[in-house]
Coordinates of C-alpha atoms in Angstrom, one line a residue:
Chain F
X1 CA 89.6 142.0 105.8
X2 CA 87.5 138.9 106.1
X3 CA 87.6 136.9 102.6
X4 CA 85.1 134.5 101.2
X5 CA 84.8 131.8 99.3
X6 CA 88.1 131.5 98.9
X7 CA 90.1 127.5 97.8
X8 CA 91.3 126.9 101.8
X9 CA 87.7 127.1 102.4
X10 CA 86.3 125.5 99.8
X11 CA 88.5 122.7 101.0
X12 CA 88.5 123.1 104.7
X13 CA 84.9 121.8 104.4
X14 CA 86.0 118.5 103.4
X15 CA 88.7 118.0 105.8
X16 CA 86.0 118.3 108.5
X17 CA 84.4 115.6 106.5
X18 CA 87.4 113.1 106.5
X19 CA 86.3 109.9 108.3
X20 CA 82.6 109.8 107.7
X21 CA 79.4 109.0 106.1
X22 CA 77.8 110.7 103.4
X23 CA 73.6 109.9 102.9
X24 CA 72.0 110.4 99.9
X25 CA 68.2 111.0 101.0
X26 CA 65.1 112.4 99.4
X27 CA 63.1 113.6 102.2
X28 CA 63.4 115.4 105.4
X29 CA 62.3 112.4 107.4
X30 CA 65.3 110.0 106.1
X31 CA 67.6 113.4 106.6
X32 CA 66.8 113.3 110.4
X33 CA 67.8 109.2 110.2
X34 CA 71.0 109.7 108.7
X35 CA 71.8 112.4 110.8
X36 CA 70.7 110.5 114.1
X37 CA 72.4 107.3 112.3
X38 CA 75.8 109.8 112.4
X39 CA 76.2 110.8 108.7
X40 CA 78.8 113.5 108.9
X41 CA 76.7 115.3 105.9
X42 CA 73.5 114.4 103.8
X43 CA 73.4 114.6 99.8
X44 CA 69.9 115.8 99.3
X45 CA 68.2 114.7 95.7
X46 CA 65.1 113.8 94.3
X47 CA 65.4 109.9 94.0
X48 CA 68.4 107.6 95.0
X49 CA 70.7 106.2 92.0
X50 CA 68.4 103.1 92.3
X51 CA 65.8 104.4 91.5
X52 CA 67.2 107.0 88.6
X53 CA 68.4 104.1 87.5
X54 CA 65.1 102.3 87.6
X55 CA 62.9 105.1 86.2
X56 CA 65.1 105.8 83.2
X57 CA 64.7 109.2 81.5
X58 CA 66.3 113.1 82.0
X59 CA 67.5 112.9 85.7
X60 CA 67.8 116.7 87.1
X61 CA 68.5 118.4 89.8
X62 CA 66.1 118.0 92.6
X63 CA 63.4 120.3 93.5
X64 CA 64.5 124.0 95.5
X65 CA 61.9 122.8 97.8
X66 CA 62.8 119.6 98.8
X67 CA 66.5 120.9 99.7
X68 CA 65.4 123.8 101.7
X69 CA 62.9 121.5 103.4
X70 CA 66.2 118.9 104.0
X71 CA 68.0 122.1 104.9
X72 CA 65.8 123.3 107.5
X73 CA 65.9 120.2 109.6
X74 CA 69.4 118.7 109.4
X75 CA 71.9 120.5 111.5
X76 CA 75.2 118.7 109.7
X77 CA 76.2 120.3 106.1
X78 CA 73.9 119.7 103.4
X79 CA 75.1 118.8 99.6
X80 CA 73.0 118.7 96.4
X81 CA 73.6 117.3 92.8
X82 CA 73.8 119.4 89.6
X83 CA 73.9 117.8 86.3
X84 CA 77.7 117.4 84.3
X85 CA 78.5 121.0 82.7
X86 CA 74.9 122.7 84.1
X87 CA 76.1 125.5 85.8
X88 CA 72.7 127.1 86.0
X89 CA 72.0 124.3 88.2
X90 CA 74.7 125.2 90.3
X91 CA 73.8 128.5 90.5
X92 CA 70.4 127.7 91.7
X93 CA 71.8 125.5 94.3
X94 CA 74.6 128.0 95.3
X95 CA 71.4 130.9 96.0
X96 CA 69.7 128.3 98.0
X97 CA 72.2 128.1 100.5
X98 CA 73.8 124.8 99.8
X99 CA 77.0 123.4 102.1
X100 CA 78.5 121.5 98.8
X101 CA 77.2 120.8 94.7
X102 CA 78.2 117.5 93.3
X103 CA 78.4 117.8 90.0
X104 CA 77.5 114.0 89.1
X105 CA 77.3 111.5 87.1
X106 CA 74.5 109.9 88.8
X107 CA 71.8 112.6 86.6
X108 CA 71.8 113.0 83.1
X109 CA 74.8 115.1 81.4
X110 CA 73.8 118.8 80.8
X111 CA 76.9 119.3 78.5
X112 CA 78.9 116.4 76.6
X113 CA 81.8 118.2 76.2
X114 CA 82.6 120.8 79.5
X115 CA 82.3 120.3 82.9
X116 CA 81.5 123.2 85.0
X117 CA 84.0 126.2 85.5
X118 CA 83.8 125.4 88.7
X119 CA 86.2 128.0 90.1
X120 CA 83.4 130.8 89.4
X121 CA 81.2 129.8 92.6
X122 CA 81.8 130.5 96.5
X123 CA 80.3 127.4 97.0
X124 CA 82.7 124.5 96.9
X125 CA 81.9 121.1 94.6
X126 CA 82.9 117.6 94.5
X127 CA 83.3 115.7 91.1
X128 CA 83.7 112.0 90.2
X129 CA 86.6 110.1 89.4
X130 CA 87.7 106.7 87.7
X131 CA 91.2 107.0 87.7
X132 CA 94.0 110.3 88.8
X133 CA 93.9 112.2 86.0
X134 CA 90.3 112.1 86.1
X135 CA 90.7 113.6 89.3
X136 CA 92.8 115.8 88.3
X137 CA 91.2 117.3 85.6
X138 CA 88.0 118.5 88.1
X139 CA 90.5 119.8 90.5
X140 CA 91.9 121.9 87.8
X141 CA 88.3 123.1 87.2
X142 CA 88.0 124.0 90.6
X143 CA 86.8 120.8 92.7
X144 CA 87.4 121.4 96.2
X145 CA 86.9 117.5 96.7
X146 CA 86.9 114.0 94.7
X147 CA 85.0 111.0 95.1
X148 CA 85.6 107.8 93.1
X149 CA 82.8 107.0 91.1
X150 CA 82.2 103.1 91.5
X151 CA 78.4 102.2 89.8
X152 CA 76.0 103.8 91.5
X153 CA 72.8 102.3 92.5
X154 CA 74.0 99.0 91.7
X155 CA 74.4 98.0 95.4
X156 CA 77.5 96.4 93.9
X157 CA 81.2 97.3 95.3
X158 CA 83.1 96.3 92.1
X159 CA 83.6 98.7 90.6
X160 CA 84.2 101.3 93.4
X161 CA 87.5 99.2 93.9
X162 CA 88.7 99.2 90.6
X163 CA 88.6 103.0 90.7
X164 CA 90.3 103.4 94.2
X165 CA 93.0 100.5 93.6
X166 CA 93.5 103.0 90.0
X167 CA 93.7 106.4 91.7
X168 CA 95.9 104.8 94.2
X169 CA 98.0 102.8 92.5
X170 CA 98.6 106.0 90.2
X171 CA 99.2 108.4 93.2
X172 CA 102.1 105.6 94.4
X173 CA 103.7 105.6 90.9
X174 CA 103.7 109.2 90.5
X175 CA 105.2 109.7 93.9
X176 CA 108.3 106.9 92.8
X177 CA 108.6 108.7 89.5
X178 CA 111.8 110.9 88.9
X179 CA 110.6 114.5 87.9
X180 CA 112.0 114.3 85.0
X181 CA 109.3 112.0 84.2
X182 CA 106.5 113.8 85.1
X183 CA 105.6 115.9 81.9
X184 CA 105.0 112.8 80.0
X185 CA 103.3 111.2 82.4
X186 CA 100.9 114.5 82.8
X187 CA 100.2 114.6 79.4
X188 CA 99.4 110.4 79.2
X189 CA 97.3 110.8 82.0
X190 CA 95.7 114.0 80.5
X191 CA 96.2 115.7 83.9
X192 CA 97.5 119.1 84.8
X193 CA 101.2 119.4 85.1
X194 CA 101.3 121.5 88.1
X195 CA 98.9 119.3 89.9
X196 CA 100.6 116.3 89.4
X197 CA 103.7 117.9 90.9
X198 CA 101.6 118.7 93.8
X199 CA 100.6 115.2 93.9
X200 CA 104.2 114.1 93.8
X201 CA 105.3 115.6 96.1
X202 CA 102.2 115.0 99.1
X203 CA 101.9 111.9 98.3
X204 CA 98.1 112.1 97.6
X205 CA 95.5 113.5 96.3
X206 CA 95.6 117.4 96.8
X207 CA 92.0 117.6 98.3
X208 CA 90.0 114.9 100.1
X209 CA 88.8 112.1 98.1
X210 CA 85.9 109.5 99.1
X211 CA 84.4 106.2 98.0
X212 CA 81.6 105.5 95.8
X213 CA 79.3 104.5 94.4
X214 CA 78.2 100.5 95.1
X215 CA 78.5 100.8 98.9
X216 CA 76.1 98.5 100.6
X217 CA 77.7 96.9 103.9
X218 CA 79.7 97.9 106.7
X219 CA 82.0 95.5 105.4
X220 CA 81.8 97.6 101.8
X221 CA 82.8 100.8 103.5
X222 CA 86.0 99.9 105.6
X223 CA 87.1 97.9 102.8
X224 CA 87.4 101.2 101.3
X225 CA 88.9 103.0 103.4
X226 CA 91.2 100.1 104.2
X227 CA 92.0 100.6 100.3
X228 CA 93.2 104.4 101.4
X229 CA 89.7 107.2 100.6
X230 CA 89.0 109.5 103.1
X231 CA 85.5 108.6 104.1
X232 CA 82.4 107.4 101.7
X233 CA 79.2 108.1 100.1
X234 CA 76.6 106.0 100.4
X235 CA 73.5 106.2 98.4
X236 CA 71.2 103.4 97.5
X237 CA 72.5 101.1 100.0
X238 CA 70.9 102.2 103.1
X239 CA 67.1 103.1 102.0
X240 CA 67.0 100.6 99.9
X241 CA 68.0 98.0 102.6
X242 CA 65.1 96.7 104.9
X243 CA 66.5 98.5 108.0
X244 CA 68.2 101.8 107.1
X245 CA 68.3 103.4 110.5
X246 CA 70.4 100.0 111.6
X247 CA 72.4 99.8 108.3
X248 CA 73.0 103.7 108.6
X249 CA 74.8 103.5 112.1
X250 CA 76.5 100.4 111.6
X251 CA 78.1 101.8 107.6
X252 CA 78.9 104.8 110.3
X253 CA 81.0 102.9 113.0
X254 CA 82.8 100.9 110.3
X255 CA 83.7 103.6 108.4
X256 CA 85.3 105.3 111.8
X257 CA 86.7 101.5 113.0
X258 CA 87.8 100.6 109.5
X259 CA 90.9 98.8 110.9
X260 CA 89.4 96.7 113.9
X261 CA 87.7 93.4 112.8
X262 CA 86.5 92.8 115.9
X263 CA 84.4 96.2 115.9
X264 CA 83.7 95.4 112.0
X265 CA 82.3 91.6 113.1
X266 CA 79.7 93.5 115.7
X267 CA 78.1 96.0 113.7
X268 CA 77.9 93.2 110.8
X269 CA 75.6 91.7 112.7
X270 CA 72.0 91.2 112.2
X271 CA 71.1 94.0 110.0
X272 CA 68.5 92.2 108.0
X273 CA 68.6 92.0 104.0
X274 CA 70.7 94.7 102.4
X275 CA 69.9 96.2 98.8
X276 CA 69.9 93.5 95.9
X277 CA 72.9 94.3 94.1
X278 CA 73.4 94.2 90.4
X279 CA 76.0 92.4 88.2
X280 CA 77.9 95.1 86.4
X281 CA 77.9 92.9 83.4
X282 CA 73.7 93.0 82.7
X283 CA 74.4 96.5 82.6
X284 CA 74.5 97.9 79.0
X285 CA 77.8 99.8 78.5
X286 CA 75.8 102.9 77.4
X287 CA 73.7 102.9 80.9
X288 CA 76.6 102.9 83.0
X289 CA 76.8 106.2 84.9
X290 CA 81.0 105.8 85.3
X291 CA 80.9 106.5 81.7
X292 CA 79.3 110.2 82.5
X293 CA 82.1 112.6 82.6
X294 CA 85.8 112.4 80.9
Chain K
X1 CA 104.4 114.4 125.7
X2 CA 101.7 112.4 123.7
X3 CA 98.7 113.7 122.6
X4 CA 95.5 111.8 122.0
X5 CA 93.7 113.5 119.4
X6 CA 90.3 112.2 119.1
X7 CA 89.7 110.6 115.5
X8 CA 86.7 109.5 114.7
X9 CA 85.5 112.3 112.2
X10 CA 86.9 115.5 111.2
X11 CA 90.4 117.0 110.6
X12 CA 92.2 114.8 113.3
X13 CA 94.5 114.1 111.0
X14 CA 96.4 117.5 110.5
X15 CA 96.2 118.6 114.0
X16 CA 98.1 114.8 114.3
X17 CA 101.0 116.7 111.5
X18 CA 101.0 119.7 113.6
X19 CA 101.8 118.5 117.0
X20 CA 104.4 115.9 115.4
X21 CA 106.0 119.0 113.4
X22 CA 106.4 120.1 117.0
X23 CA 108.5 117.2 117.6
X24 CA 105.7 115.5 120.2
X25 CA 104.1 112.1 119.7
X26 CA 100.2 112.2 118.7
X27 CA 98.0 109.5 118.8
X28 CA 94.7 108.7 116.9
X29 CA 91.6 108.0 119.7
X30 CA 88.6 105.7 118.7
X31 CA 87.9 103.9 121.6
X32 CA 88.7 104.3 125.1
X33 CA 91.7 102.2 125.3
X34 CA 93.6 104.6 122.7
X35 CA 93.4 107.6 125.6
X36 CA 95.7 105.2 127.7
X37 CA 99.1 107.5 129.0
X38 CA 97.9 110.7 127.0
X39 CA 99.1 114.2 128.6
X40 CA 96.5 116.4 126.3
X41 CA 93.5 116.0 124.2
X42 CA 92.6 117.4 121.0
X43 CA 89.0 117.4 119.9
X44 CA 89.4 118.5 115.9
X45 CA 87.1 120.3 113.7
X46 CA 84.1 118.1 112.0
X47 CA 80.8 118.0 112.5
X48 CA 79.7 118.4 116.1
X49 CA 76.2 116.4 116.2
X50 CA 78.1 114.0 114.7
X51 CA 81.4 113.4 116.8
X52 CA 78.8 114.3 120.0
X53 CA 76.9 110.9 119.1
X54 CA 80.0 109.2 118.2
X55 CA 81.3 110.1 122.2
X56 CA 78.5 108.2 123.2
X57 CA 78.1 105.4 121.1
X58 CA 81.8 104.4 120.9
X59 CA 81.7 104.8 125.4
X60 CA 84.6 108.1 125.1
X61 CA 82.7 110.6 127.0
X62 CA 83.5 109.8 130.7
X63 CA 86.9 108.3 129.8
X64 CA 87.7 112.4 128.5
X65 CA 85.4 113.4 131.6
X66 CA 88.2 111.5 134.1
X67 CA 90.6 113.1 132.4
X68 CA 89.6 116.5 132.4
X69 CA 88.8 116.0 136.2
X70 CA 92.3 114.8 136.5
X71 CA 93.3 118.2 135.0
X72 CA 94.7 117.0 131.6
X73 CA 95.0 120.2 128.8
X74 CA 91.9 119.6 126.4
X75 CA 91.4 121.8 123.2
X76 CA 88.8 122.1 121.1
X77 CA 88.4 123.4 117.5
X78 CA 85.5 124.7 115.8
X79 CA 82.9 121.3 116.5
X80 CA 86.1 121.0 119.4
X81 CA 84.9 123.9 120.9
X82 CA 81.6 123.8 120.8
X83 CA 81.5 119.7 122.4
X84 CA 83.6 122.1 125.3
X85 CA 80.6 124.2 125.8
X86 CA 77.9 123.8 128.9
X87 CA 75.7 125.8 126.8
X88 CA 75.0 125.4 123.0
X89 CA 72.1 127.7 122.2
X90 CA 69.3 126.4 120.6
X91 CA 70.9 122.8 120.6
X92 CA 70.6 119.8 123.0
X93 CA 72.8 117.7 121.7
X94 CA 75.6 115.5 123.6
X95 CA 78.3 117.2 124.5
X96 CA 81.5 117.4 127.4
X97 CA 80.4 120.8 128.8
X98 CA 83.8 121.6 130.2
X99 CA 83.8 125.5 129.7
X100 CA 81.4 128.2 131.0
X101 CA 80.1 129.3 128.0
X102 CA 77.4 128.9 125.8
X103 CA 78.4 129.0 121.7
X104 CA 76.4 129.8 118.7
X105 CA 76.2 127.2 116.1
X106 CA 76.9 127.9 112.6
X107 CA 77.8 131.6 114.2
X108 CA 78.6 133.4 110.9
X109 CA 76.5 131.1 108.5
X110 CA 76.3 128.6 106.2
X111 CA 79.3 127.3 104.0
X112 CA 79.0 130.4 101.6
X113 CA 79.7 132.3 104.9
X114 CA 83.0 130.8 105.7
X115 CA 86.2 132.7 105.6
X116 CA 89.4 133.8 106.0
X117 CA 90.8 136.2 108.4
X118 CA 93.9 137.7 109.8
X119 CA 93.2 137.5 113.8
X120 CA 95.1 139.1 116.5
X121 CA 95.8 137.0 119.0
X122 CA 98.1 138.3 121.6
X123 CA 98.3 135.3 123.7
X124 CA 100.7 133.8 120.9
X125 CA 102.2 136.7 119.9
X126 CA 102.3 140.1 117.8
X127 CA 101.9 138.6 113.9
X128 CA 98.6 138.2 113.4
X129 CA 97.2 134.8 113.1
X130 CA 95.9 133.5 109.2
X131 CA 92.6 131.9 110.6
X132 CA 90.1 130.0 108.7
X133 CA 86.4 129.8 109.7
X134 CA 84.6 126.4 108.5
X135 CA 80.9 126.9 109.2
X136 CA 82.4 128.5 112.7
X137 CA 80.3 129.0 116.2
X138 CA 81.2 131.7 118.1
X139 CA 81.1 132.5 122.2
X140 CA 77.9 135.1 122.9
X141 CA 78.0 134.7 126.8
X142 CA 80.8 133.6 129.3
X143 CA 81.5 133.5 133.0
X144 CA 84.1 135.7 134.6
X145 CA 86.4 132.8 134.8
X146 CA 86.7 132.5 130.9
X147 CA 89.1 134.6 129.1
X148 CA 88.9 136.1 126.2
X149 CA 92.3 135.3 123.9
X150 CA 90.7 136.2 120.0
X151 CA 87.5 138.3 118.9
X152 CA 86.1 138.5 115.2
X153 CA 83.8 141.9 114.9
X154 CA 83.6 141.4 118.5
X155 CA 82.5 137.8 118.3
X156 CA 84.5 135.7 120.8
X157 CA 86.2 133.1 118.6
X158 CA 89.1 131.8 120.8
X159 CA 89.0 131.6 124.7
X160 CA 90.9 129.6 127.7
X161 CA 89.3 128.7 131.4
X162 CA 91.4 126.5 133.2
X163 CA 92.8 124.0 131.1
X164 CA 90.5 124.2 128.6
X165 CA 91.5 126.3 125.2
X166 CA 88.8 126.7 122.4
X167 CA 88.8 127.7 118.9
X168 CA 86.3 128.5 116.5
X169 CA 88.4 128.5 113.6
X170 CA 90.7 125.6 112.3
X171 CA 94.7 126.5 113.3
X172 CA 95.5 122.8 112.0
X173 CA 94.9 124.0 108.2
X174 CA 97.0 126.0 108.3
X175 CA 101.0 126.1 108.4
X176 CA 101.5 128.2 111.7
X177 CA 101.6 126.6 114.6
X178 CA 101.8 128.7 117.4
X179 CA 98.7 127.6 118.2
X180 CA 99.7 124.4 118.7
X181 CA 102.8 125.7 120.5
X182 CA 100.4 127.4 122.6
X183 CA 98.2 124.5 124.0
X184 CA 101.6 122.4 124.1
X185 CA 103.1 125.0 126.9
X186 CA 99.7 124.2 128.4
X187 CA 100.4 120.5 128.7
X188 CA 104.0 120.6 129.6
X189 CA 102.8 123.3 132.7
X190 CA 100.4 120.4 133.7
X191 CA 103.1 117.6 133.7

């Protein structure tokens, strides 16, 4: 007996992801770029976090057409947002067919106080994180993979190391920490017991986590995974950059060559203006996406 | 022995934990100078448009082509075994071609699709084997000279020509080995 939908799954997907480049994109055409560019998977939605961010307003889930028409051309897994706690969304997106839902900060909340019961669906889901417990928390929902939040859209890398020096820096205390410690520290951290064990005892996060949020240069990407994720996300940086085909492939090759300068100093090169970033700081507290979630 | 197992995207890194659970020395390839002194190759699981593109870009494709003329045990798992295919229907994307068979992309469907199955696989022994299927292909057609070691409702999922072993499902996510085992008796013949 064949069974589906099940957690090694769910996962598995994201293993197969480990070491690459997630595109956000908004049409079919910029799908068939980041797939050429050698994204491992696309996130399809209706307008990058720039521009969300721009526009103001309810950001939702982006039109059933729109993903099928991004599904029909790329050949590598595609993934869709759904707003915080709107599980109708997700259901939606499960019946189209989609390879992942993120349930993201990056659209407006659907639900202030419950994120989705993720382990109802066949279809697996990533969440956002800002520090382990975080993390935790959407795993214990049922979040098959994790991505550090950062500020998205801001073209700014700040604050996408803040949250992976936190997770990390957690995961490395945990690991150190007698077991006798580990109750307290699961209920300051406001993370489930049994997944912190887990944690403890790996030595890292129990599903795959990526970067992002903020990622704008090849540099940006392998100084993330230098900093321990598993691959990264990257959204506004290359469309809104003057050459995303360029910017795509080289965010690619220095996401696989994270540890070799001399690869990193080639692909560096001569990719034109990237996205204008943001300082975090002219950002008002309440329009901050990291906030989103709990 | 030492491994090279090719690391650019994908699961490289458990099929790394299994073949050092075996007690063998594994080694992560990027470029072309990591496949220096390897006695196998494993091409993991991932996306295979993706890794395909990545073979050419990063100059790995006739480097593994030497090899495998050399005679050097490659294996291939789920996007492994379908960059080991001459033929993949439907699809003209880059690819090593090693085996005489053409594969099915996506073969049982989307994510939704994927599962879990107990597979008999007698090659490795009488338990059956706990295989996962990640957005799996599948063998429709092979030459003579291609056998046949696993089937899934009569879909080939697992087959050996030469040395040449390919998988459609994933062996390094789970805790059993013998698959591993398997391809290692491969390599040490070859040695």
């Amino acid at each position: 007996m064949s069974k589906k939908g099940t957690w090694k799954v769910k996962k598995g997907l994201a293993e197969m992801l480990k070491g690459g480049v997630i595109m956000d994109v908004t049409t079919p055409e910029q799908a068939k770029i980041a797939e050429k560019a050698g994204a491992c998977a696309v996130m399809a939605l209706e307008r990058v976090p720039a521009d969300i961010r721009a526009a103001g307003g309810v950001a939702r889930m982006a039109d059933p057409t729109v993903i099928l028409r991004i599904m029909d051309v790329a050949t590598i897994p595609v993934m869709a947002k759904a707003r915080i706690g709107h599980f109708v969304e997700a259901q939606i997106l499960e019946e189209l067919g989609a390879d992942y839902i993120d349930e993201s900060e990056v659209l407006t909340p659907a639900d202030e106080d419950f994120h989705i019961d993720k382990s109802q669906f066949k279809v697996p889901f990533v969440c956002g994180c800002r520090n382990l417990g975080e993390a935790l928390r959407r795993i214990g929902e049922g979040s098959a993979m994790i991505r550090t939040k950062g500020e998205p859209g801001t073209g700014n890398v700040v604050e996408a190391v803040r949250h992976m020096r936190k997770v990390m820096s957690e995961i490395r205390r945990v690991q150190g920490m007698p077991k006798d410690e580990l109750m307290a520290t699961a209920k300051e951290m406001n993370a489930p017991y049994e997944l912190l064990l887990q944690v403890k005892e790996l030595g890292r996060m129990p599903v795959v986590n990526f970067a992002a949020g903020g990622i704008a240069s090849p540099a940006d990407a392998a100084l993330m995974m230098q900093l321990g994720c598993d691959g990264v996300f990257v959204g506004s940086g290359i469309f809104k950059s003057n050459d995303p085909a360029a910017r795509a492939e080289a965010i690619v090759a220095a996401t696989t060559h994270y540890n070799e300068p001399k690869v990193l100093a080639e692909v560096s090169r001569g990719l034109g203006e990237a996205m204008p970033g943001l300082e975090i700081s002219s950002i008002q507290p309440n329009e901050r996406m990291q906030e989103r979630g709990w | 022995m030492r491994i090279g197992v090719l690391a650019m995207q994908g699961a490289f890194r458990e099929h790394k934990w299994a073949i050092e659970r075996l007690g063998e020395e594994a080694v992560e390839v990027r470029l072309p100078h990591h496949l220096k002194d390897v006695d196998g190759i494993i091409i993991p699981g991932g996306e295979s448009t993706t890794i395909g593109k990545l073979l050419n870009r990063y100059k790995l494709m006739e480097p593994i082509k030497e090899l495998a003329a050399k005679g050097i045990p490659i294996m291939g798992t789920c996007a492994g075994m379908i960059l080991l295919a001459k033929d993949i229907i439907g699809s003209e994307q880059p690819r090593l071609g090693f085996m005489d068979i053409s594969v099915v992309r996506n073969g049982f469907g989307r994510q939704v699709e994927s599962f879990e199955v107990d597979l008999d696989i007698n090659a490795i022994g009488r338990v059956p084997f706990h295989a996962v299927f990640i957005r799996a292909p599948y063998v429709k057609n092979m030459e003579p000279q291609v056998g046949i070691l696993a089937q899934v409702e009569e879909k080939v999922v697992m087959a050996r020509q030469g040395n040449f072993l390919a998988c459609a499902f994933h062996p390094e996510l789970t805790e059993d080995d013998r698959v591993h085992s398997y391809f290692l008796k491969m390599v040490k013949e070859n040695l």
